[in-house]
Tab-separated table of C-alpha atoms in Angstrom:
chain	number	residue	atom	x	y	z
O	1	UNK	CA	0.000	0.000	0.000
O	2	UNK	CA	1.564	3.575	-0.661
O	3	UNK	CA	2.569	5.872	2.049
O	4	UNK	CA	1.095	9.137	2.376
O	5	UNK	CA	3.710	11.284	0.880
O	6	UNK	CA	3.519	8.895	-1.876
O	7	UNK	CA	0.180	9.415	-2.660
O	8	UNK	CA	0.355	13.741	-2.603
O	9	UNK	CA	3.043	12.933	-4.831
O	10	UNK	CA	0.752	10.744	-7.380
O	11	UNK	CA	-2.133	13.407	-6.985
O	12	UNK	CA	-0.070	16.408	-7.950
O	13	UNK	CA	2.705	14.127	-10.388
O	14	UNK	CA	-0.386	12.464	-11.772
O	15	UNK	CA	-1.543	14.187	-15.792
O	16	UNK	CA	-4.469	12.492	-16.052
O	17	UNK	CA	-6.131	13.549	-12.549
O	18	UNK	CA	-7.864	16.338	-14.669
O	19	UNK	CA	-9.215	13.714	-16.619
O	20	UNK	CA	-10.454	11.491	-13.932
O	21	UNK	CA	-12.517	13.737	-12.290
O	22	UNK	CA	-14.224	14.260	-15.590
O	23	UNK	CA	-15.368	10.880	-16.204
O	24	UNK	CA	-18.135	11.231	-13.451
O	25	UNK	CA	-19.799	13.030	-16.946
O	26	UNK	CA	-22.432	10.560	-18.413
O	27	UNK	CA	-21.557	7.903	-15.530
O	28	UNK	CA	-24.538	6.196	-15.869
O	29	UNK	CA	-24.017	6.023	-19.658
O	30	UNK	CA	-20.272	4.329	-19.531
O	31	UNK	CA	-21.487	1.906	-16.721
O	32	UNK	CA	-22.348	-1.399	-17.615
O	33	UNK	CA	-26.079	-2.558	-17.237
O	34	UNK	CA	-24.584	-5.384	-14.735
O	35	UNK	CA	-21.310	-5.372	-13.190
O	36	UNK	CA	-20.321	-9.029	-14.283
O	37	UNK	CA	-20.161	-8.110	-18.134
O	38	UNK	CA	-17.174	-6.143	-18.171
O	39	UNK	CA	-15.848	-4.974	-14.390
O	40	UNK	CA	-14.179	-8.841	-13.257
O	41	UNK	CA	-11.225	-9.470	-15.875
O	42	UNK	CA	-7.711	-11.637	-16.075
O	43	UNK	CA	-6.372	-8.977	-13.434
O	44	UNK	CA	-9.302	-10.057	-11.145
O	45	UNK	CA	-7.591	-11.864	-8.671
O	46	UNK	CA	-4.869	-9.315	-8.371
O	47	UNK	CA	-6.713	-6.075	-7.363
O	48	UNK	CA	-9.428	-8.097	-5.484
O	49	UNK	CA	-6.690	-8.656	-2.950
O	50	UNK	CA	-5.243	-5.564	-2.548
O	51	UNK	CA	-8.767	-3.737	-2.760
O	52	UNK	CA	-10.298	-6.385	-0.583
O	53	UNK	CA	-7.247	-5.501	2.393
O	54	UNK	CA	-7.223	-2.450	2.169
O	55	UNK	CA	-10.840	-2.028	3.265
O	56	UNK	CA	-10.928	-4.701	5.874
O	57	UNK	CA	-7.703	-2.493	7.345
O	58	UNK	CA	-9.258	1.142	6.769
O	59	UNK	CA	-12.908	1.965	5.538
O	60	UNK	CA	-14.829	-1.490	7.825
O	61	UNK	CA	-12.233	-0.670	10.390
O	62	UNK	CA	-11.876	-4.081	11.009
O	63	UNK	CA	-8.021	-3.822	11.354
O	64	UNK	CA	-7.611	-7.480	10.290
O	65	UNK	CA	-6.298	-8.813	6.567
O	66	UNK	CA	-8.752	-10.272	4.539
O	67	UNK	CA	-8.184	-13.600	4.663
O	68	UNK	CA	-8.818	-13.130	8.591
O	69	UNK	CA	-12.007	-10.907	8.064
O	70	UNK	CA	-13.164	-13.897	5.770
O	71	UNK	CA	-13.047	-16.625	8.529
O	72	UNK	CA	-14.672	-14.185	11.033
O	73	UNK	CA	-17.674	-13.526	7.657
O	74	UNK	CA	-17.857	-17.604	7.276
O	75	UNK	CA	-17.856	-18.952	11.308
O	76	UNK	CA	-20.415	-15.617	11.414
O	77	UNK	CA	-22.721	-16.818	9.133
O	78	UNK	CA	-22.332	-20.291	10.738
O	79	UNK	CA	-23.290	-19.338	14.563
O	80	UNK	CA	-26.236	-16.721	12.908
O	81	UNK	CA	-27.828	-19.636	10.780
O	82	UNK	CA	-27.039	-22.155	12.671
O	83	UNK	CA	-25.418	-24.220	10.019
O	84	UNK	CA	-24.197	-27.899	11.098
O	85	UNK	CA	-21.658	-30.131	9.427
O	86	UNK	CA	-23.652	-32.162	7.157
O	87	UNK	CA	-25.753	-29.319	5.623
O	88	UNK	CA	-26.087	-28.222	2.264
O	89	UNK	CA	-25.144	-24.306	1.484
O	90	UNK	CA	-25.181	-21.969	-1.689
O	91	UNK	CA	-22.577	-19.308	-1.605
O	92	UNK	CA	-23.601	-16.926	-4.496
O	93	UNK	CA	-21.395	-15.667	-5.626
O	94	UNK	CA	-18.294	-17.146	-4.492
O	95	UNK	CA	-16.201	-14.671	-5.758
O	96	UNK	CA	-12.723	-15.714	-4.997
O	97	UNK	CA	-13.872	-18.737	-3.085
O	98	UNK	CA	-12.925	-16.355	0.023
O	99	UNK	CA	-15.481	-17.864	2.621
O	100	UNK	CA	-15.594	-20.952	1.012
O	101	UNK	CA	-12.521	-22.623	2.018
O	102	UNK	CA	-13.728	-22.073	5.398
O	103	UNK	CA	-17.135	-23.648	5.359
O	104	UNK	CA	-15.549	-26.540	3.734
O	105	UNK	CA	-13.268	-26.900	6.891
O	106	UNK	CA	-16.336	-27.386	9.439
O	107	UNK	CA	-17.366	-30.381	6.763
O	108	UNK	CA	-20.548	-28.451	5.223
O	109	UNK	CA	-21.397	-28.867	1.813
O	110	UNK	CA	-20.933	-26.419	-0.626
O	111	UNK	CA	-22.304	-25.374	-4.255
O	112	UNK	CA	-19.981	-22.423	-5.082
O	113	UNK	CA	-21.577	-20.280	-8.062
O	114	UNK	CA	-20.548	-17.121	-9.486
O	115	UNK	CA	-21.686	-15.290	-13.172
O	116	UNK	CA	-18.112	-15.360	-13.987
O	117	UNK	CA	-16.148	-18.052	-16.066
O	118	UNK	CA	-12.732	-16.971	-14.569
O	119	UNK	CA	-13.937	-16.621	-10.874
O	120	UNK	CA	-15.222	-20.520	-11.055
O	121	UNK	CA	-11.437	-21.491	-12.639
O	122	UNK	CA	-9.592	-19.426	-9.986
O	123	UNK	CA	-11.736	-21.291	-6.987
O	124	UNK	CA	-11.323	-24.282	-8.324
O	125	UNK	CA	-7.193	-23.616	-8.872
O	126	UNK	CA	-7.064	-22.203	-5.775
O	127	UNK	CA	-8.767	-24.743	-3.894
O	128	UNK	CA	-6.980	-27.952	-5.198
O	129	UNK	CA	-3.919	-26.282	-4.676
O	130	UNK	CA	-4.213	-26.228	-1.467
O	131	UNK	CA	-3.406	-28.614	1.859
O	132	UNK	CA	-7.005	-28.994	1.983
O	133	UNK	CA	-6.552	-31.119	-1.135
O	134	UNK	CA	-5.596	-34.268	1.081
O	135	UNK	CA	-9.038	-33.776	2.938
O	136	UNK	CA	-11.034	-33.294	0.210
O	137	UNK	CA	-10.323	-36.902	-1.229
O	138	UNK	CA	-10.594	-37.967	2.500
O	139	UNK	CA	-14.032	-36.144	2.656
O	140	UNK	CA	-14.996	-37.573	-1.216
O	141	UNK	CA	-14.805	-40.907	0.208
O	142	UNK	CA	-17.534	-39.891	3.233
O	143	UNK	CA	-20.287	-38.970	0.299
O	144	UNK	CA	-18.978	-35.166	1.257
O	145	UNK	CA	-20.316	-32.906	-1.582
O	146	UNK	CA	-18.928	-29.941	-3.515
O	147	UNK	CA	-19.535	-28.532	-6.586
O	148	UNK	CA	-19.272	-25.418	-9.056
O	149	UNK	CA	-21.288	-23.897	-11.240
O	150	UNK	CA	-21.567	-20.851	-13.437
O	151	UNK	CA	-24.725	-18.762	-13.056
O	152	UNK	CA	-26.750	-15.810	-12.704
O	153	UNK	CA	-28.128	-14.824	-9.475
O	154	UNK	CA	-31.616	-13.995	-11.147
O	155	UNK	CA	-31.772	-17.475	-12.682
O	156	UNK	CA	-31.030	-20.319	-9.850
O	157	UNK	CA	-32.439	-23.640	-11.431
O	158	UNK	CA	-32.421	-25.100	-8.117
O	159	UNK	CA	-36.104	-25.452	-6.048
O	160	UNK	CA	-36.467	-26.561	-2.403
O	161	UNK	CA	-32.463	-27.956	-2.055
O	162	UNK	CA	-30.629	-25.736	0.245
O	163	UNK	CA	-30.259	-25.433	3.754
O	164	UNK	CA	-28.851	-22.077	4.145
O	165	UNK	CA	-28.107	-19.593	0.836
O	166	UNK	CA	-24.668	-17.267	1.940
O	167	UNK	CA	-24.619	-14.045	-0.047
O	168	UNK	CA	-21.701	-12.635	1.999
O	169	UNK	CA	-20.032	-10.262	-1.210
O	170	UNK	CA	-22.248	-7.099	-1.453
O	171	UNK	CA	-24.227	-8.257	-4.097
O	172	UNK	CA	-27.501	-7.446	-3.504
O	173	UNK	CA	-28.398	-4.064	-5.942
O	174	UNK	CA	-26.385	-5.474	-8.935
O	175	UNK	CA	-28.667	-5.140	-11.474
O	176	UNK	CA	-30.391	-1.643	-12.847
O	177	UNK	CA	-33.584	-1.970	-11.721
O	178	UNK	CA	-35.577	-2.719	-8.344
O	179	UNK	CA	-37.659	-5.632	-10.098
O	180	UNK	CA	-34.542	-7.442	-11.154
O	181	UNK	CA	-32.792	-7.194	-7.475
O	182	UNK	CA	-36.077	-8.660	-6.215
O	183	UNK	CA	-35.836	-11.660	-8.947
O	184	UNK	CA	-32.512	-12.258	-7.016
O	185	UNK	CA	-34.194	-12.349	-3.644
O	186	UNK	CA	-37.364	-14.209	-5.536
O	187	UNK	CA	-34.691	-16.596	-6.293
O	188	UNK	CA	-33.076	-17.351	-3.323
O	189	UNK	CA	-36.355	-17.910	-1.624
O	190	UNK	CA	-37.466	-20.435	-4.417
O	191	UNK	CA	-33.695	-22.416	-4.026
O	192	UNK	CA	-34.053	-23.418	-0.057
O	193	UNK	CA	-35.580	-26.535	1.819
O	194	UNK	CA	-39.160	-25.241	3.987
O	195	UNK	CA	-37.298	-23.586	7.200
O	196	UNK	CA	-34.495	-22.753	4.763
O	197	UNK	CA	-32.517	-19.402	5.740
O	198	UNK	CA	-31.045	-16.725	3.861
O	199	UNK	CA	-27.976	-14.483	5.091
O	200	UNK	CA	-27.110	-11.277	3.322
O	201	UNK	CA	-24.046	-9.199	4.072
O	202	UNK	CA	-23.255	-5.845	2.904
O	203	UNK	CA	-20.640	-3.053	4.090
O	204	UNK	CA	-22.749	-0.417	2.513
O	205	UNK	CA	-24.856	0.557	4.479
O	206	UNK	CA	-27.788	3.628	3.530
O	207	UNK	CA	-27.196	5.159	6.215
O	208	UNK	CA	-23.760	5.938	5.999
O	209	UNK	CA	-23.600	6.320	2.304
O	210	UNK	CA	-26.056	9.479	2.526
O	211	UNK	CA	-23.715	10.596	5.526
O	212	UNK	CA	-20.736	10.344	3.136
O	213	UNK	CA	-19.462	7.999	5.814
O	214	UNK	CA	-17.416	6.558	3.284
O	215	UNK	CA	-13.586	6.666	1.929
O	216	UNK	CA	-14.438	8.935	-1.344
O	217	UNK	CA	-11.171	8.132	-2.874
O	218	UNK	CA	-9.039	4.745	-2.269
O	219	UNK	CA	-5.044	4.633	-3.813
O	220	UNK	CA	-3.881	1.232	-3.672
O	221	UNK	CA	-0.621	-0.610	-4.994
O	222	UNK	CA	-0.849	-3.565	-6.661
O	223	UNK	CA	1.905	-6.373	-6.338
O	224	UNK	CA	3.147	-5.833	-9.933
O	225	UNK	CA	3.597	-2.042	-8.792
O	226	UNK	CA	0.935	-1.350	-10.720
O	227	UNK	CA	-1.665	1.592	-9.169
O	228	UNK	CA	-4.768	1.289	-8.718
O	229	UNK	CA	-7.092	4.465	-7.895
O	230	UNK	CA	-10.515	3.912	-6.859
O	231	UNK	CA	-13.687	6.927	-6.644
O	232	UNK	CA	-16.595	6.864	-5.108
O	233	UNK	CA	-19.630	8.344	-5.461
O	234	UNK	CA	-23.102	8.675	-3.962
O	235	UNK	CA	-26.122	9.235	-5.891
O	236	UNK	CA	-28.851	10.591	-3.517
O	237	UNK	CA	-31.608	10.774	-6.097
O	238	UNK	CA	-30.945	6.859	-7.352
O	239	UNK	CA	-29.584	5.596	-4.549
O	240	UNK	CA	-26.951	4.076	-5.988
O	241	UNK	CA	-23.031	3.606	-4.796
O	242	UNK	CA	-21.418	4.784	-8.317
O	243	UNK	CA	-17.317	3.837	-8.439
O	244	UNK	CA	-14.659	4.272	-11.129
O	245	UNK	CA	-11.528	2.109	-11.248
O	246	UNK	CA	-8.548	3.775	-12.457
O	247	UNK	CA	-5.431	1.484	-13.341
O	248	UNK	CA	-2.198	2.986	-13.997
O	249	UNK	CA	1.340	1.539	-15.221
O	250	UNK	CA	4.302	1.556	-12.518
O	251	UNK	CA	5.633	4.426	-14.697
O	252	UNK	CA	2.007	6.553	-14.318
O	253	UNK	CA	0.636	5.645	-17.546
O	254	UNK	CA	-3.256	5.571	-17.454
O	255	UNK	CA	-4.063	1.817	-18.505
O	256	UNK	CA	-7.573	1.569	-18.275
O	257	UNK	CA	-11.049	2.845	-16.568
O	258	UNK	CA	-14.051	0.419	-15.329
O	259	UNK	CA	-17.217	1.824	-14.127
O	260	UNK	CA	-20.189	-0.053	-11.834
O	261	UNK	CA	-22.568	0.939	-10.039
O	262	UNK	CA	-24.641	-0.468	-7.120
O	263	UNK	CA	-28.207	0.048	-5.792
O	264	UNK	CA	-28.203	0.815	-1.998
O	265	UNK	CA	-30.925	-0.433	0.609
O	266	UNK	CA	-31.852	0.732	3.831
O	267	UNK	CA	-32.625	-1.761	6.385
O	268	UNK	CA	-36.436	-1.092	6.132
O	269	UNK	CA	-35.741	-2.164	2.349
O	270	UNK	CA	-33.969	-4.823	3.048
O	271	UNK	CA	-37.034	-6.708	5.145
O	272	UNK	CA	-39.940	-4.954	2.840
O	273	UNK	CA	-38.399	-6.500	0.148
O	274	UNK	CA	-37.395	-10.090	1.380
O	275	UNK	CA	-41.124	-9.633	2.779
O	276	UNK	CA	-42.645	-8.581	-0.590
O	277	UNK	CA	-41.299	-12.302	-1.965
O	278	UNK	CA	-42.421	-14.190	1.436
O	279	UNK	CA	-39.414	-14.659	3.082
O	280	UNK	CA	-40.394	-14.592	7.345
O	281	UNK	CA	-38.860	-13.931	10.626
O	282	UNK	CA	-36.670	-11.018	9.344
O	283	UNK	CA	-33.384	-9.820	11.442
O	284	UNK	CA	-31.250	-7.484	11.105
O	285	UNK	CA	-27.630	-7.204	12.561
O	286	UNK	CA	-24.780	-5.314	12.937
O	287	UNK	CA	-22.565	-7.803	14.395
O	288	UNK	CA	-22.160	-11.141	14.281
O	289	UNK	CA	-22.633	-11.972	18.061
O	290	UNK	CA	-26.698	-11.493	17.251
O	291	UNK	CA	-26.744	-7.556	17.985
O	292	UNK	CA	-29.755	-5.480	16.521
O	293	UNK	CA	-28.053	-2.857	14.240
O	294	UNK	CA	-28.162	0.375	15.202
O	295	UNK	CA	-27.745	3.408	12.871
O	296	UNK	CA	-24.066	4.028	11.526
O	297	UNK	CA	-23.036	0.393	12.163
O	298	UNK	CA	-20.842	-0.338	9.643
O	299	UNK	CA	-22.150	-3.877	8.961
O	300	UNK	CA	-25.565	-4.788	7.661
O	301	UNK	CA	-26.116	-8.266	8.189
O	302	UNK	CA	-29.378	-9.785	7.463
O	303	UNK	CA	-30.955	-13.444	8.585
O	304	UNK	CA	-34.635	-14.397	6.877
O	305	UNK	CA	-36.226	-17.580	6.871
O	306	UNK	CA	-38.673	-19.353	4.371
């Protein structure tokens, strides 16, 4: 990560600030209608991680590294659903198969999906190159279950199968409109067993975005010394989280630009909607030790039940 100095000295060194800061101009018309088409690429991996610690260290104050803050996400969803070795579990999307590595540790099945073609490969590398790849044959032999898949959160083929559905990435408000992020939720419902429970996570919270409680510009260094600068941007009127990803060359050179942009719910949003599509016994949390969230908690962390 660059030290202070160095990032005055990329602000004022840097040509194509000017630039930047005029590509919030017809956002909405350079952003992509869903983030998956163009924003995760062969770099993915790369400044995921660096992205990914840097706001588990500064904007969720969570002062951990990732990989820490996932175990603490995983073992949290674990103690809030009550999930037990033996059950069955959708984590969409797996992403990076971040959580995933840890639910397979307390022997609970998992059907990792994601939209993306190169997420699923990197899980899957990344998984049976690992020490865990011992256990897994161990676990095979035991009729323990895992699988991948590639597919869209608005069109699970699955009906009445899972015990618990983990949506632990911020990836509720994905798609343009309100009707489509209620397919999603539509979705999930239709996908788990009777008694079946749903966990949403999501560091975003409404509350704090319309506060502008929120890092409005993130500089981050990638391992190949590339630099990666990162804008935020609340839209009060849409109520969406807008972001542009900058990507420069170790020598300054501006690389590329990738735009998304993300509806955001407030917590009486959150429940009217998983209402509106039947879900029951709604609650919300801002910790994972079963806290009722209070305004400005940085965490929104949501349990439903079918």
């Amino acid at each position: 990560m660059l030290e202070s100095n160095s990032l005055d000295k990329w602000i004022q060194d840097t040509q194509n600030q000017v630039n930047i800061e005029k590509n919030w101009n017809d956002f909405y018309k350079k952003c992509p209608t869903n983030r998956y088409e163009t924003f995760f690429d062969a770099d993915y991996e790369i400044w995921l991680n660096a992205v990914m610690d840097y706001l588990a260290k500064n904007e969720w104050k969570e002062n951990i590294w990732i990989d820490e803050l996932s175990q603490i996400e995983a073992e949290g969803a674990i103690k809030l659903c009550w999930i037990k070795k033996g059950d069955l579990i959708l984590n969409v999307p797996c992403g990076r198969w971040r959580h995933d590595l840890h639910f397979i540790s307390k022997w609970i099945n998992v059907v990792w999906w994601d939209s993306n073609l190169l997420v699923i490969k990197k899980a899957k590398d990344n998984l049976t190159s690992r020490e865990l790849k011992q256990n897994m044959l161990d676990w095979k032999n035991k009729r323990w279950k895992i699988k991948y898949e590639t597919i869209h959160m608005n069109d699970i083929h699955y009906t009445n199968t899972f015990d618990v559905v983990t949506n632990l990435m911020y990836s509720i408000g994905y798609y343009p409109n309100d009707d489509e992020n209620k397919k999603v939720l539509q979705e999930f419902y239709k996908s788990l067993k009777q008694w079946g429970k749903l966990i949403i996570q999501t560091s975003v919270p409404l509350d704090k975005a319309e506060k502008w409680y929120y890092d409005k510009v993130q500089r981050t260094e990638l391992l190949d010394s590339r630099k990666l600068l990162i804008q935020k941007q609340y839209d009060l009127e849409s109520k969406k989280m807008n972001w542009i990803w900058t990507f420069f060359s170790k020598h300054w050179e501006m690389l590329k630009q990738q735009y998304y942009s993300t509806q955001i719910y407030s917590d009486q949003d959150f429940e009217n909607n998983l209402k509106e599509v039947w879900f029951k016994d709604i609650h919300i949390y801002g910790n994972r030790q079963w806290a009722k969230r209070i305004p400005f908690d940085s965490n929104v962390i949501i349990v439903a039940h079918k």
